Each structure stands twice: as C-alpha cells, then as structure tokens.
Amino acid sequence: FRSDWLNAFWDDQGCPDHRFVYLGPRGTLTGLHCDILCSFSWSSSLCGRKLWRFVPPSQVDRLYDDRGETPPALSLTDSQKKRFPGVEGLDIIEVVQEEGETIFVPSGWYHEVHNLDHCLSINHNWLNASNIGRSWHFLRSGYERLVRCLPFPEDREDTGLTLELLKRRLGMDHSQFAQLVCFSAEQEL
C-alpha cells in the first residue's frame, strides 16, 4: 500500500512490522481483539477456512468489565458471563472465509477468528489519514481506562509505569504515536 504509515514507521525504526504470515491448525482460535491502534487489516487465506466473528464499534463499550478488560472470546463460560454481562445480546456478525478469499477488517472492529481447517494466511495491518484519528482516540481512551483500573494511587501517578503498560497493552505510547504522525507527515509532503 502506498499510504501505510504504521509499517513505514516501524521499518524506519528497525522494529518488527505488522505484515505477517499466519499458520494455525484446525480448531485453534485467535481470541477477541481489536487490531493494533485500531488499524485497518486484511487477511488472505491461502489454505483452509476460518470463521470470523465481528463486534461493530457501536457495541464495543459493552465488551469491557470493570477492570477495563475484554473477554478472551465471545463464547463465555458461566463465570465469564458474570464478569462480562454486556456480551450477552451483542449483534455479532459471523463470516466464513473460504480458501482464496480476503477479509477486510475495518478500523475499530473487535473480532475473533476460529480456524475451521488447518490454515495459512497472509495478513497486513495499516494506518493512514483515513483512520489516524480513530487510532489516537483508541490510544487515549485505552490510557485512561488503564490508569483508572490501577489499584494504587501512586501507580496511577507514575507516568513512566503507565506509559510502559500502555505500550504493552496497545503496542505504542503517546510519544511513539507522535513520532509516527510526524514521520508520516514528512513522508507524505
């Protein structure tokens, strides 16, 4: 893609990018998640079928528990149903991806993927001007949720700790995001 700010930035930084090959055996699952920084993504199936389950962005707030965490999957055990009561009644969109098909995941859509067969796919996540605002909102709200859920006031006030936790949970902190935007602006001009 010509306008792939995320991977161009990581390439420039010498860091691993978000273009990858995925290999998974039948019966495995990629748990419920939103792609890094609410990026767009696509997945082309070279071999095998997958069941994709999507949660529209309008319903994402129902996924979180009081600790700011989402469930590992949309099929919940009884104890998980008590912890994540908002998952009941979600309008989940299910799509079976056949071999040779490509699935596009819009920015901000939580999803999980079940391998119905042994699967091999090529995947690509990206950011650009079309979704950078959503990415910033995702990073900011993720930071606020993370800080709010820390049990000790001294941890909530420890900027170094909270930004390190943000990097671990969402893949980037505010400073790196600003660097990504500046780098991308220079490349686009």
PDB file of N, CA, C and O in Angstrom, residues 116-148:
ATOM      1  N   LEU A 116     -11.267 -23.269  11.046  1.00  0.00           N
ATOM      2  CA  LEU A 116     -12.126 -24.422  10.808  1.00  0.00           C
ATOM      3  C   LEU A 116     -11.334 -25.573  10.194  1.00  0.00           C
ATOM      4  O   LEU A 116     -11.746 -26.728  10.273  1.00  0.00           O
ATOM      5  N   ASP A 117     -10.228 -25.239   9.542  1.00  0.00           N
ATOM      6  CA  ASP A 117      -9.311 -26.205   8.926  1.00  0.00           C
ATOM      7  C   ASP A 117      -7.894 -25.809   9.327  1.00  0.00           C
ATOM      8  O   ASP A 117      -7.701 -24.783   9.975  1.00  0.00           O
ATOM      9  N   HIS A 118      -6.912 -26.581   8.901  1.00  0.00           N
ATOM     10  CA  HIS A 118      -5.529 -26.110   9.006  1.00  0.00           C
ATOM     11  C   HIS A 118      -5.447 -24.902   8.073  1.00  0.00           C
ATOM     12  O   HIS A 118      -5.879 -24.973   6.926  1.00  0.00           O
ATOM     13  N   CYS A 119      -4.906 -23.786   8.559  1.00  0.00           N
ATOM     14  CA  CYS A 119      -4.966 -22.530   7.810  1.00  0.00           C
ATOM     15  C   CYS A 119      -3.593 -21.894   7.608  1.00  0.00           C
ATOM     16  O   CYS A 119      -2.733 -21.977   8.481  1.00  0.00           O
ATOM     17  N   LEU A 120      -3.465 -21.260   6.470  1.00  0.00           N
ATOM     18  CA  LEU A 120      -2.298 -20.451   6.151  1.00  0.00           C
ATOM     19  C   LEU A 120      -2.821 -19.170   5.506  1.00  0.00           C
ATOM     20  O   LEU A 120      -3.602 -19.221   4.550  1.00  0.00           O
ATOM     21  N   SER A 121      -2.413 -18.025   6.059  1.00  0.00           N
ATOM     22  CA  SER A 121      -2.889 -16.757   5.500  1.00  0.00           C
ATOM     23  C   SER A 121      -1.780 -15.718   5.518  1.00  0.00           C
ATOM     24  O   SER A 121      -0.808 -15.831   6.257  1.00  0.00           O
ATOM     25  N   ILE A 122      -1.964 -14.710   4.688  1.00  0.00           N
ATOM     26  CA  ILE A 122      -1.095 -13.529   4.658  1.00  0.00           C
ATOM     27  C   ILE A 122      -1.932 -12.379   5.207  1.00  0.00           C
ATOM     28  O   ILE A 122      -3.097 -12.208   4.824  1.00  0.00           O
ATOM     29  N   ASN A 123      -1.342 -11.586   6.121  1.00  0.00           N
ATOM     30  CA  ASN A 123      -2.083 -10.542   6.822  1.00  0.00           C
ATOM     31  C   ASN A 123      -1.311  -9.229   6.798  1.00  0.00           C
ATOM     32  O   ASN A 123      -0.077  -9.232   6.726  1.00  0.00           O
ATOM     33  N   HIS A 124      -2.055  -8.134   6.891  1.00  0.00           N
ATOM     34  CA  HIS A 124      -1.443  -6.813   6.820  1.00  0.00           C
ATOM     35  C   HIS A 124      -2.307  -5.833   7.606  1.00  0.00           C
ATOM     36  O   HIS A 124      -3.498  -5.711   7.351  1.00  0.00           O
ATOM     37  N   ASN A 125      -1.716  -5.157   8.582  1.00  0.00           N
ATOM     38  CA  ASN A 125      -2.372  -4.080   9.325  1.00  0.00           C
ATOM     39  C   ASN A 125      -1.764  -2.763   8.881  1.00  0.00           C
ATOM     40  O   ASN A 125      -0.559  -2.688   8.665  1.00  0.00           O
ATOM     41  N   TRP A 126      -2.593  -1.701   8.793  1.00  0.00           N
ATOM     42  CA  TRP A 126      -2.049  -0.395   8.410  1.00  0.00           C
ATOM     43  C   TRP A 126      -2.879   0.754   8.952  1.00  0.00           C
ATOM     44  O   TRP A 126      -4.041   0.601   9.271  1.00  0.00           O
ATOM     45  N   LEU A 127      -2.208   1.886   9.065  1.00  0.00           N
ATOM     46  CA  LEU A 127      -2.819   3.161   9.437  1.00  0.00           C
ATOM     47  C   LEU A 127      -2.512   4.170   8.348  1.00  0.00           C
ATOM     48  O   LEU A 127      -1.467   4.093   7.705  1.00  0.00           O
ATOM     49  N   ASN A 128      -3.406   5.136   8.191  1.00  0.00           N
ATOM     50  CA  ASN A 128      -3.139   6.280   7.314  1.00  0.00           C
ATOM     51  C   ASN A 128      -4.093   7.407   7.702  1.00  0.00           C
ATOM     52  O   ASN A 128      -4.714   7.352   8.760  1.00  0.00           O
ATOM     53  N   ALA A 129      -4.196   8.408   6.866  1.00  0.00           N
ATOM     54  CA  ALA A 129      -5.031   9.571   7.203  1.00  0.00           C
ATOM     55  C   ALA A 129      -6.495   9.186   7.442  1.00  0.00           C
ATOM     56  O   ALA A 129      -7.201   9.875   8.172  1.00  0.00           O
ATOM     57  N   SER A 130      -6.939   8.095   6.861  1.00  0.00           N
ATOM     58  CA  SER A 130      -8.335   7.681   7.000  1.00  0.00           C
ATOM     59  C   SER A 130      -8.699   7.213   8.399  1.00  0.00           C
ATOM     60  O   SER A 130      -9.854   7.315   8.802  1.00  0.00           O
ATOM     61  N   ASN A 131      -7.731   6.680   9.146  1.00  0.00           N
ATOM     62  CA  ASN A 131      -8.079   6.140  10.461  1.00  0.00           C
ATOM     63  C   ASN A 131      -7.160   6.610  11.586  1.00  0.00           C
ATOM     64  O   ASN A 131      -7.250   6.118  12.702  1.00  0.00           O
ATOM     65  N   ILE A 132      -6.303   7.585  11.319  1.00  0.00           N
ATOM     66  CA  ILE A 132      -5.368   8.036  12.355  1.00  0.00           C
ATOM     67  C   ILE A 132      -6.107   8.687  13.532  1.00  0.00           C
ATOM     68  O   ILE A 132      -5.699   8.538  14.690  1.00  0.00           O
ATOM     69  N   GLY A 133      -7.213   9.375  13.275  1.00  0.00           N
ATOM     70  CA  GLY A 133      -8.000   9.967  14.360  1.00  0.00           C
ATOM     71  C   GLY A 133      -8.589   8.902  15.271  1.00  0.00           C
ATOM     72  O   GLY A 133      -8.575   9.029  16.496  1.00  0.00           O
ATOM     73  N   ARG A 134      -9.111   7.839  14.683  1.00  0.00           N
ATOM     74  CA  ARG A 134      -9.650   6.722  15.471  1.00  0.00           C
ATOM     75  C   ARG A 134      -8.532   6.072  16.278  1.00  0.00           C
ATOM     76  O   ARG A 134      -8.716   5.684  17.429  1.00  0.00           O
ATOM     77  N   SER A 135      -7.342   5.978  15.684  1.00  0.00           N
ATOM     78  CA  SER A 135      -6.191   5.397  16.386  1.00  0.00           C
ATOM     79  C   SER A 135      -5.829   6.229  17.610  1.00  0.00           C
ATOM     80  O   SER A 135      -5.552   5.685  18.684  1.00  0.00           O
ATOM     81  N   TRP A 136      -5.822   7.556  17.448  1.00  0.00           N
ATOM     82  CA  TRP A 136      -5.496   8.438  18.571  1.00  0.00           C
ATOM     83  C   TRP A 136      -6.544   8.294  19.681  1.00  0.00           C
ATOM     84  O   TRP A 136      -6.207   8.191  20.855  1.00  0.00           O
ATOM     85  N   HIS A 137      -7.808   8.267  19.300  1.00  0.00           N
ATOM     86  CA  HIS A 137      -8.873   8.094  20.286  1.00  0.00           C
ATOM     87  C   HIS A 137      -8.720   6.755  21.024  1.00  0.00           C
ATOM     88  O   HIS A 137      -8.879   6.676  22.249  1.00  0.00           O
ATOM     89  N   PHE A 138      -8.405   5.697  20.300  1.00  0.00           N
ATOM     90  CA  PHE A 138      -8.210   4.370  20.882  1.00  0.00           C
ATOM     91  C   PHE A 138      -7.060   4.390  21.888  1.00  0.00           C
ATOM     92  O   PHE A 138      -7.170   3.846  22.988  1.00  0.00           O
ATOM     93  N   LEU A 139      -5.953   5.058  21.519  1.00  0.00           N
ATOM     94  CA  LEU A 139      -4.798   5.149  22.401  1.00  0.00           C
ATOM     95  C   LEU A 139      -5.142   5.957  23.652  1.00  0.00           C
ATOM     96  O   LEU A 139      -4.835   5.547  24.777  1.00  0.00           O
ATOM     97  N   ARG A 140      -5.795   7.099  23.477  1.00  0.00           N
ATOM     98  CA  ARG A 140      -6.162   7.954  24.617  1.00  0.00           C
ATOM     99  C   ARG A 140      -7.151   7.253  25.548  1.00  0.00           C
ATOM    100  O   ARG A 140      -6.975   7.254  26.756  1.00  0.00           O
ATOM    101  N   SER A 141      -8.190   6.671  24.986  1.00  0.00           N
ATOM    102  CA  SER A 141      -9.186   6.010  25.839  1.00  0.00           C
ATOM    103  C   SER A 141      -8.588   4.764  26.489  1.00  0.00           C
ATOM    104  O   SER A 141      -8.912   4.454  27.646  1.00  0.00           O
ATOM    105  N   GLY A 142      -7.701   4.063  25.796  1.00  0.00           N
ATOM    106  CA  GLY A 142      -7.018   2.916  26.391  1.00  0.00           C
ATOM    107  C   GLY A 142      -6.152   3.337  27.562  1.00  0.00           C
ATOM    108  O   GLY A 142      -6.100   2.661  28.594  1.00  0.00           O
ATOM    109  N   TYR A 143      -5.478   4.480  27.422  1.00  0.00           N
ATOM    110  CA  TYR A 143      -4.649   5.005  28.511  1.00  0.00           C
ATOM    111  C   TYR A 143      -5.515   5.382  29.717  1.00  0.00           C
ATOM    112  O   TYR A 143      -5.217   5.014  30.853  1.00  0.00           O
ATOM    113  N   GLU A 144      -6.604   6.087  29.458  1.00  0.00           N
ATOM    114  CA  GLU A 144      -7.491   6.500  30.551  1.00  0.00           C
ATOM    115  C   GLU A 144      -8.088   5.291  31.267  1.00  0.00           C
ATOM    116  O   GLU A 144      -8.162   5.261  32.496  1.00  0.00           O
ATOM    117  N   ARG A 145      -8.490   4.281  30.500  1.00  0.00           N
ATOM    118  CA  ARG A 145      -9.047   3.057  31.091  1.00  0.00           C
ATOM    119  C   ARG A 145      -7.982   2.331  31.919  1.00  0.00           C
ATOM    120  O   ARG A 145      -8.239   1.880  33.036  1.00  0.00           O
ATOM    121  N   LEU A 146      -6.773   2.258  31.401  1.00  0.00           N
ATOM    122  CA  LEU A 146      -5.670   1.598  32.102  1.00  0.00           C
ATOM    123  C   LEU A 146      -5.371   2.296  33.423  1.00  0.00           C
ATOM    124  O   LEU A 146      -5.283   1.647  34.467  1.00  0.00           O
ATOM    125  N   VAL A 147      -5.231   3.608  33.401  1.00  0.00           N
ATOM    126  CA  VAL A 147      -4.915   4.371  34.620  1.00  0.00           C
ATOM    127  C   VAL A 147      -6.040   4.234  35.649  1.00  0.00           C
ATOM    128  O   VAL A 147      -5.789   4.025  36.834  1.00  0.00           O
ATOM    129  N   ARG A 148      -7.274   4.311  35.182  1.00  0.00           N
ATOM    130  CA  ARG A 148      -8.423   4.213  36.079  1.00  0.00           C
ATOM    131  C   ARG A 148      -8.477   2.852  36.796  1.00  0.00           C
ATOM    132  O   ARG A 148      -8.920   2.765  37.943  1.00  0.00           O
TER     133      ARG A 148
END
